[in-house]
CSV table of C-alpha atoms in Angstrom, one decimal:
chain,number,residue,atom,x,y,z
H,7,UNK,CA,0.0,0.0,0.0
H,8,UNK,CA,1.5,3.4,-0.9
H,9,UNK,CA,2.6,5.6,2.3
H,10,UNK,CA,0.3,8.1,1.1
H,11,UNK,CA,-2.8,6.0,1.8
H,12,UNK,CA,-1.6,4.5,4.8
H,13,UNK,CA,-3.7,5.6,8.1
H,14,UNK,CA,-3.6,5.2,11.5
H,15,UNK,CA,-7.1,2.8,12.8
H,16,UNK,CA,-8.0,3.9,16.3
H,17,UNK,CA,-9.2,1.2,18.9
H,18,UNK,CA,-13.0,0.9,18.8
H,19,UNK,CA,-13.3,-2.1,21.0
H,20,UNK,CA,-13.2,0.2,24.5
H,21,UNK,CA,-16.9,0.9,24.4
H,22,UNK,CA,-19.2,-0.9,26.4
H,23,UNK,CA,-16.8,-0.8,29.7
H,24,UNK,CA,-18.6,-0.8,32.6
H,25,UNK,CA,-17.1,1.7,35.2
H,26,UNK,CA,-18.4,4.5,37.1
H,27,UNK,CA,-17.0,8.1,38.2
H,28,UNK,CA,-16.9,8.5,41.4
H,29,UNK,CA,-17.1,12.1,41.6
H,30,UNK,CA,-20.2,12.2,39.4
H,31,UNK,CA,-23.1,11.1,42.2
H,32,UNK,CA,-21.2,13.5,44.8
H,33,UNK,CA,-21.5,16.5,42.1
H,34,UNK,CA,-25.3,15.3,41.7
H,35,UNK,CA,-26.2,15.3,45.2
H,36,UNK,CA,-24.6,18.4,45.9
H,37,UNK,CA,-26.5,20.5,43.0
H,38,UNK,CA,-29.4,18.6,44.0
H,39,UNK,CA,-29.3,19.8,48.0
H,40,UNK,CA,-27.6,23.4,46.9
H,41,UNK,CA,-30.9,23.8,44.2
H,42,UNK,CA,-33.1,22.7,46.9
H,43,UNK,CA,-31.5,25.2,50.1
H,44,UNK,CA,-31.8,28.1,47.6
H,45,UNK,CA,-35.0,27.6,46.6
H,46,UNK,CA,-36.4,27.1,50.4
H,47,UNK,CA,-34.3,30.0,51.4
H,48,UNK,CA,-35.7,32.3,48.6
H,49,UNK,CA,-39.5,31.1,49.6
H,50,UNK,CA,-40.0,28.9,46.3
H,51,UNK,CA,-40.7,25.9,48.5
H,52,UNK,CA,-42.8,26.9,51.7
H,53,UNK,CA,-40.8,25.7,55.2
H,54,UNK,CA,-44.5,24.5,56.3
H,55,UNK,CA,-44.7,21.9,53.5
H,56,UNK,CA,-40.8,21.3,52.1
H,57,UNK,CA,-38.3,22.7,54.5
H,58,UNK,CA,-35.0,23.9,53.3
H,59,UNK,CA,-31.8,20.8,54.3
H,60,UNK,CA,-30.0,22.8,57.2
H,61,UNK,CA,-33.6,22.3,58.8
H,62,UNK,CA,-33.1,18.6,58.0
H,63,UNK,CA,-29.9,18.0,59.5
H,64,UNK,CA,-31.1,19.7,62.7
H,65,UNK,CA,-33.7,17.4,63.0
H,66,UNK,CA,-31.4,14.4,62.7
H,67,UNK,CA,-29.1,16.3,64.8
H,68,UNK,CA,-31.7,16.5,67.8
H,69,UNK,CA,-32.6,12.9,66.8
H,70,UNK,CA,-29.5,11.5,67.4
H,71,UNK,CA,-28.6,13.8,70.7
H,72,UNK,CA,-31.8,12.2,72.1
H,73,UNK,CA,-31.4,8.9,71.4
H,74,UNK,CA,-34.4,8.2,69.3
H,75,UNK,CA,-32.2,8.0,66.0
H,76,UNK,CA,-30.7,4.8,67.6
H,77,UNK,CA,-33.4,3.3,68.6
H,78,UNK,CA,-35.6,3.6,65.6
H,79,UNK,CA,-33.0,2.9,62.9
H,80,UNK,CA,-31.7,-0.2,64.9
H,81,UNK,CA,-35.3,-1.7,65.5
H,82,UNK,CA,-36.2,-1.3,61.5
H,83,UNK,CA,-32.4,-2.6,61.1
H,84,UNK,CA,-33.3,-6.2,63.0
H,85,UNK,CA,-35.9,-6.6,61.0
H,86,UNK,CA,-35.4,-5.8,57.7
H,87,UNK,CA,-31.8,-8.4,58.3
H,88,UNK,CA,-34.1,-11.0,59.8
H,89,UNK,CA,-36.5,-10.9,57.2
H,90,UNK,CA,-34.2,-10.5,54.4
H,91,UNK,CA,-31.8,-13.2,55.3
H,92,UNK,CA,-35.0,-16.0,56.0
H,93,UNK,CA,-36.4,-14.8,52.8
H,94,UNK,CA,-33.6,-15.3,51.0
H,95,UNK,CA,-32.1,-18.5,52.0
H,96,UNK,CA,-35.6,-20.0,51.1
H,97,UNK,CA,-35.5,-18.4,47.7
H,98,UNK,CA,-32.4,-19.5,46.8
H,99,UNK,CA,-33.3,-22.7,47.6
H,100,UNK,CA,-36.1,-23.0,45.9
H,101,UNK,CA,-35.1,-21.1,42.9
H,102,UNK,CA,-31.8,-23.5,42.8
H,103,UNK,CA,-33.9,-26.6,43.0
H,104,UNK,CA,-36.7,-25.0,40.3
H,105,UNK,CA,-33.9,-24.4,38.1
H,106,UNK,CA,-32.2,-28.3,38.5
H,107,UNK,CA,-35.0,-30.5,38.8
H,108,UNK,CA,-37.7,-31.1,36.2
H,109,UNK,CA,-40.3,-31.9,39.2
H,110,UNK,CA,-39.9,-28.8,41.2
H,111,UNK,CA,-39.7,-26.5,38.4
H,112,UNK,CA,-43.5,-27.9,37.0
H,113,UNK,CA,-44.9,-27.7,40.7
H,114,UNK,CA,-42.9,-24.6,41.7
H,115,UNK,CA,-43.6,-22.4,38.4
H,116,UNK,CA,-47.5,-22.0,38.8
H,117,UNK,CA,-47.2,-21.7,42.4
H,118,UNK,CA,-45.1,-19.1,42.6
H,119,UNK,CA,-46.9,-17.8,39.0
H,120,UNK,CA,-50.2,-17.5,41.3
H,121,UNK,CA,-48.7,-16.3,44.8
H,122,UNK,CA,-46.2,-13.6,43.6
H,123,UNK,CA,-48.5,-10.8,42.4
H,124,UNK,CA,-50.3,-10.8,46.2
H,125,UNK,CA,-49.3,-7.5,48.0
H,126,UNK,CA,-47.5,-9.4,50.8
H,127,UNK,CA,-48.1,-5.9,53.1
H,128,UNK,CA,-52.0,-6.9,52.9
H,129,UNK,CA,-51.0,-9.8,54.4
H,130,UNK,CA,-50.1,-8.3,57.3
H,131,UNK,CA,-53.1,-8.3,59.2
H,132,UNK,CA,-53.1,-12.3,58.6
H,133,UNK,CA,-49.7,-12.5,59.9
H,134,UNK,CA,-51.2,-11.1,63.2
H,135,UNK,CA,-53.8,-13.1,63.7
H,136,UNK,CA,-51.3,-15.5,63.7
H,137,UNK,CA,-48.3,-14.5,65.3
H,138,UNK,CA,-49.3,-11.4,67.2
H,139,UNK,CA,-48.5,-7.8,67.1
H,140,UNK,CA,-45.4,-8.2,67.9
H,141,UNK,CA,-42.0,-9.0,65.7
H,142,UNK,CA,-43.1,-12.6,64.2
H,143,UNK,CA,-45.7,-11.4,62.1
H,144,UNK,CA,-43.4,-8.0,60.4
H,145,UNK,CA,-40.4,-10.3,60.1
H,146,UNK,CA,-43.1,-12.5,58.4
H,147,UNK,CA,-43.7,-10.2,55.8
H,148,UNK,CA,-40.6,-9.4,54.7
H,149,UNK,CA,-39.4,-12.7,54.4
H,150,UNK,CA,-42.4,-13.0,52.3
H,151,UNK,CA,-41.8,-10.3,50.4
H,152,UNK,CA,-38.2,-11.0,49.7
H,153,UNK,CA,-38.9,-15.1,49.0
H,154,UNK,CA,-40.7,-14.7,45.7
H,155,UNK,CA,-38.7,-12.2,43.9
H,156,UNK,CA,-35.7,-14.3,45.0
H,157,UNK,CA,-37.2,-17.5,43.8
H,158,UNK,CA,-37.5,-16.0,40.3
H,159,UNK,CA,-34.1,-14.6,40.0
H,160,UNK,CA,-32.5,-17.4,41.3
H,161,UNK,CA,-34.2,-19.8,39.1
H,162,UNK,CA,-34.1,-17.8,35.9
H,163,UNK,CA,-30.4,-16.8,36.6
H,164,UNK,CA,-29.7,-21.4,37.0
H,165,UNK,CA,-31.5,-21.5,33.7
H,166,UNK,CA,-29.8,-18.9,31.8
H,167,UNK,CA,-26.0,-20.9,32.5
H,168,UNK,CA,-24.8,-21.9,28.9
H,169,UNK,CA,-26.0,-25.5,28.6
H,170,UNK,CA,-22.8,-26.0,26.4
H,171,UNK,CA,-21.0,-25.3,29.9
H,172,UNK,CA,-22.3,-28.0,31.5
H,173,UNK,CA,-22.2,-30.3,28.6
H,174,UNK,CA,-18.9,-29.9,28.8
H,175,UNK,CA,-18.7,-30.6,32.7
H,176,UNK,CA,-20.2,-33.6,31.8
H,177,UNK,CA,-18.5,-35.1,29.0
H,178,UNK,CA,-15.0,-34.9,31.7
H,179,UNK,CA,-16.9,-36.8,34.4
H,180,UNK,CA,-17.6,-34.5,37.0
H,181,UNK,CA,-19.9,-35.4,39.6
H,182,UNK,CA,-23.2,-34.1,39.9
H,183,UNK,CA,-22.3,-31.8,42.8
H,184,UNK,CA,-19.2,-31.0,41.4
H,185,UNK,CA,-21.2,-29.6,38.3
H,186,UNK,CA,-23.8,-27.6,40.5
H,187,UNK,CA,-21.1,-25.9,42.8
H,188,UNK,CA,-18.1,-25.3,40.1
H,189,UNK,CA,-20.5,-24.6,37.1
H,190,UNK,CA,-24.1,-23.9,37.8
H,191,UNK,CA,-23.7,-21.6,40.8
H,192,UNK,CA,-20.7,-19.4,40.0
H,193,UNK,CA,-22.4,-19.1,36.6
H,194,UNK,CA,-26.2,-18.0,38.4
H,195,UNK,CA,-24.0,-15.8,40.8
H,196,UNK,CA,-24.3,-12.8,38.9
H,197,UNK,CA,-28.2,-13.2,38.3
H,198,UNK,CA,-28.6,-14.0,42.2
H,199,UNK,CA,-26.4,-11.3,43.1
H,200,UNK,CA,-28.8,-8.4,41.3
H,201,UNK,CA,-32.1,-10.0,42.7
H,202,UNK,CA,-30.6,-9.2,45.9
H,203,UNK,CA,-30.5,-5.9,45.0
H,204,UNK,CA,-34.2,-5.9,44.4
H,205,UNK,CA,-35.3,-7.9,47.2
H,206,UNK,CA,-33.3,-5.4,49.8
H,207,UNK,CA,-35.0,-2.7,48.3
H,208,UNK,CA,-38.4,-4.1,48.6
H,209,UNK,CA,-37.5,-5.3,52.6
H,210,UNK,CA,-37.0,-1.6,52.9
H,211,UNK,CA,-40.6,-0.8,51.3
H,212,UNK,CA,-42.0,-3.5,53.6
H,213,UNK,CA,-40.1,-3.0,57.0
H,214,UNK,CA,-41.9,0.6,56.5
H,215,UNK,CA,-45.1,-0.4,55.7
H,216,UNK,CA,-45.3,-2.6,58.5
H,217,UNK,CA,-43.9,-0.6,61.2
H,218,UNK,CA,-46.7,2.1,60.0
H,219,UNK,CA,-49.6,-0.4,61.0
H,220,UNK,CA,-48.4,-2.1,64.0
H,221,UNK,CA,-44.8,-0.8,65.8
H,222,UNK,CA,-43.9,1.7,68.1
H,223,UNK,CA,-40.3,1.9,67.2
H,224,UNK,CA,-38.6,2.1,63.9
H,225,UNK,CA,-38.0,4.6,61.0
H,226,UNK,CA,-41.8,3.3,59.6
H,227,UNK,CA,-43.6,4.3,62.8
H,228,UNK,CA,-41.5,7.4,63.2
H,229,UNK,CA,-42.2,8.8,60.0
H,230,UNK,CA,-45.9,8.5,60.7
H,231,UNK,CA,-46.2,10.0,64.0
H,232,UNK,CA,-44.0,12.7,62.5
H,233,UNK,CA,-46.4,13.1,59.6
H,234,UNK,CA,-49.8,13.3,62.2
H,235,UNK,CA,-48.0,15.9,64.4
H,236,UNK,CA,-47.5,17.7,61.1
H,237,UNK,CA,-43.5,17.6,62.0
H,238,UNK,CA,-42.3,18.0,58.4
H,239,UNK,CA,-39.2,18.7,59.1
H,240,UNK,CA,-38.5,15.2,61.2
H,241,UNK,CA,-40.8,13.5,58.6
H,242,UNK,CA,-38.2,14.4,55.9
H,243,UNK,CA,-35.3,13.6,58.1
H,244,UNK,CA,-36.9,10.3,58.7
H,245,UNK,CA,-37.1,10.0,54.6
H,246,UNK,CA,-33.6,10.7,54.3
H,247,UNK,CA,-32.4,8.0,57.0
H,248,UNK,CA,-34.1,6.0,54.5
H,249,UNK,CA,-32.8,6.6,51.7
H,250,UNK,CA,-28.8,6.8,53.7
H,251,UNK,CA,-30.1,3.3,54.8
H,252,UNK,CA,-30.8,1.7,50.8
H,253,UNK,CA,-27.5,3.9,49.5
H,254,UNK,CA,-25.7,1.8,52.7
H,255,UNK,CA,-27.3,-1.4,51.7
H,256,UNK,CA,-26.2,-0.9,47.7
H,257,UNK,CA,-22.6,-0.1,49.3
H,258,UNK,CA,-22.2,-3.1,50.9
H,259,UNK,CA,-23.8,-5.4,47.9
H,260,UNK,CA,-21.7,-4.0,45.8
H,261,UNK,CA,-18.6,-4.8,47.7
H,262,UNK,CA,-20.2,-8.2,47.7
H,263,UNK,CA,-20.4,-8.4,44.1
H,264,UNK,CA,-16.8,-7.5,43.8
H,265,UNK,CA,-15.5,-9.8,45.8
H,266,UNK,CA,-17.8,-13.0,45.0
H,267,UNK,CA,-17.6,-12.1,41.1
H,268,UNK,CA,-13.5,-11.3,41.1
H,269,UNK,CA,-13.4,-13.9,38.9
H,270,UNK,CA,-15.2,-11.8,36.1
């Protein structure tokens, strides 16, 4: 090829990457808190209905000096863990064994097909007929609520492994169990791994809903006293301990994910 028609090709195979910035969602929060101060400082949003953040943090502030922050977040804490952690063990299971075994996946795909859609919160009232008022019957709902959506992503994320995969398992001889641990679950890891993401965001939905119908302690129950006494300011600092608590919970499952999935 003549030197005159020669060109340098650039390298089109970076796209795609997955990677984040990590000044990006500090530089969003901060317009997003600085937009809302100024316009609650220059009367655009009424104090009555949206006050400004320095009122916020105050309320958190006198929160914590009292105690009640401690006591509320670690009450909605012990149940949201509880009821997460049941819920998911049994889904896993479940959605493992759907996933394997031709039996469990006919009986277990119309079951969970018809049980799924039910609002598990307006189960609640069932729950305390049965177990009380007490912690049984919110810890019972959660782990509801978590189960089914767990069920589905572990099963779908066992049926989506390459079949050529463990074709190949097979054909050198591996044992059954040697296929299921080396094979079938590091290849359903990732799918498992973002239904956990889901389910601990709909714990956190259901841990509230609950403790807003039967609990005297916990962020649920504080936010609606807050919102009867017409406290807006602590009713939006209990908001924001909620949304501190599902940014913590993403934190740590993403640590998770980079430690389980290192081998991506």
């Amino acid at each position: 090829m003549p030197e005159a028609q020669q060109r340098t090709v650039a390298f089109r195979g970076a796209g795609f990457v997955p990677g984040t910035k990590r000044w990006a969602p500090w530089l969003a929060f901060a317009v997003i808190i600085g937009c809302w101060e100024a316009a609650s400082r220059s009367g655009l949003l009424p104090s009555l209905f949206m006050p400004a953040p320095s009122e916020v943090v105050r309320a958190l502030y006198s929160l914590a000096v009292d105690g009640k922050l401690v006591a509320h977040v670690s009450a909605s804490l012990q149940r949201i863990l509880l009821g997460w952690f049941l819920g998911s063990v049994g889904g896993v299971a479940i959605g493992f064994a759907m996933g394997i075994f031709v039996v469990a996946r006919s009986v277990g795909l119309p079951v969970v097909s018809a049980l799924f859609p039910i609002p598990k919160i307006a189960l609640l009232p069932l729950f305390i007929l049965w177990f009380g008022i007490g912690e049984p019957s919110k810890i019972a709902t959660i782990g509801l609520g978590v189960f089914f959506p767990t069920v589905v992503s572990a099963f779908s994320a066992v049926d989506n492994v390459p079949r050529n995969l463990i074709r190949m398992a097979q054909s050198f001889g591996l044992s059954t169990t040697a296929i299921v641990f080396k094979v079938i679950l590091p290849g359903a890891m990732p799918g498992i791994l973002a239904g956990f993401r889901i389910t601990s965001s709909i714990a956190l939905i259901l841990v509230v809903s609950a403790e807003m119908i039967g609990a005297q302690t916990g962020i649920g129950a504080f936010v609606l006293a807050a919102g009867n006494l017409m406290q807006i300011d602590q009713l939006i600092a209990g908001v924001v301990l909620l949304s501190l608590l599902g940014l913590t919970v993403s934190f740590l499952l993403s640590l998770t994910e980079k430690t389980v999935l290192r081998w991506r």
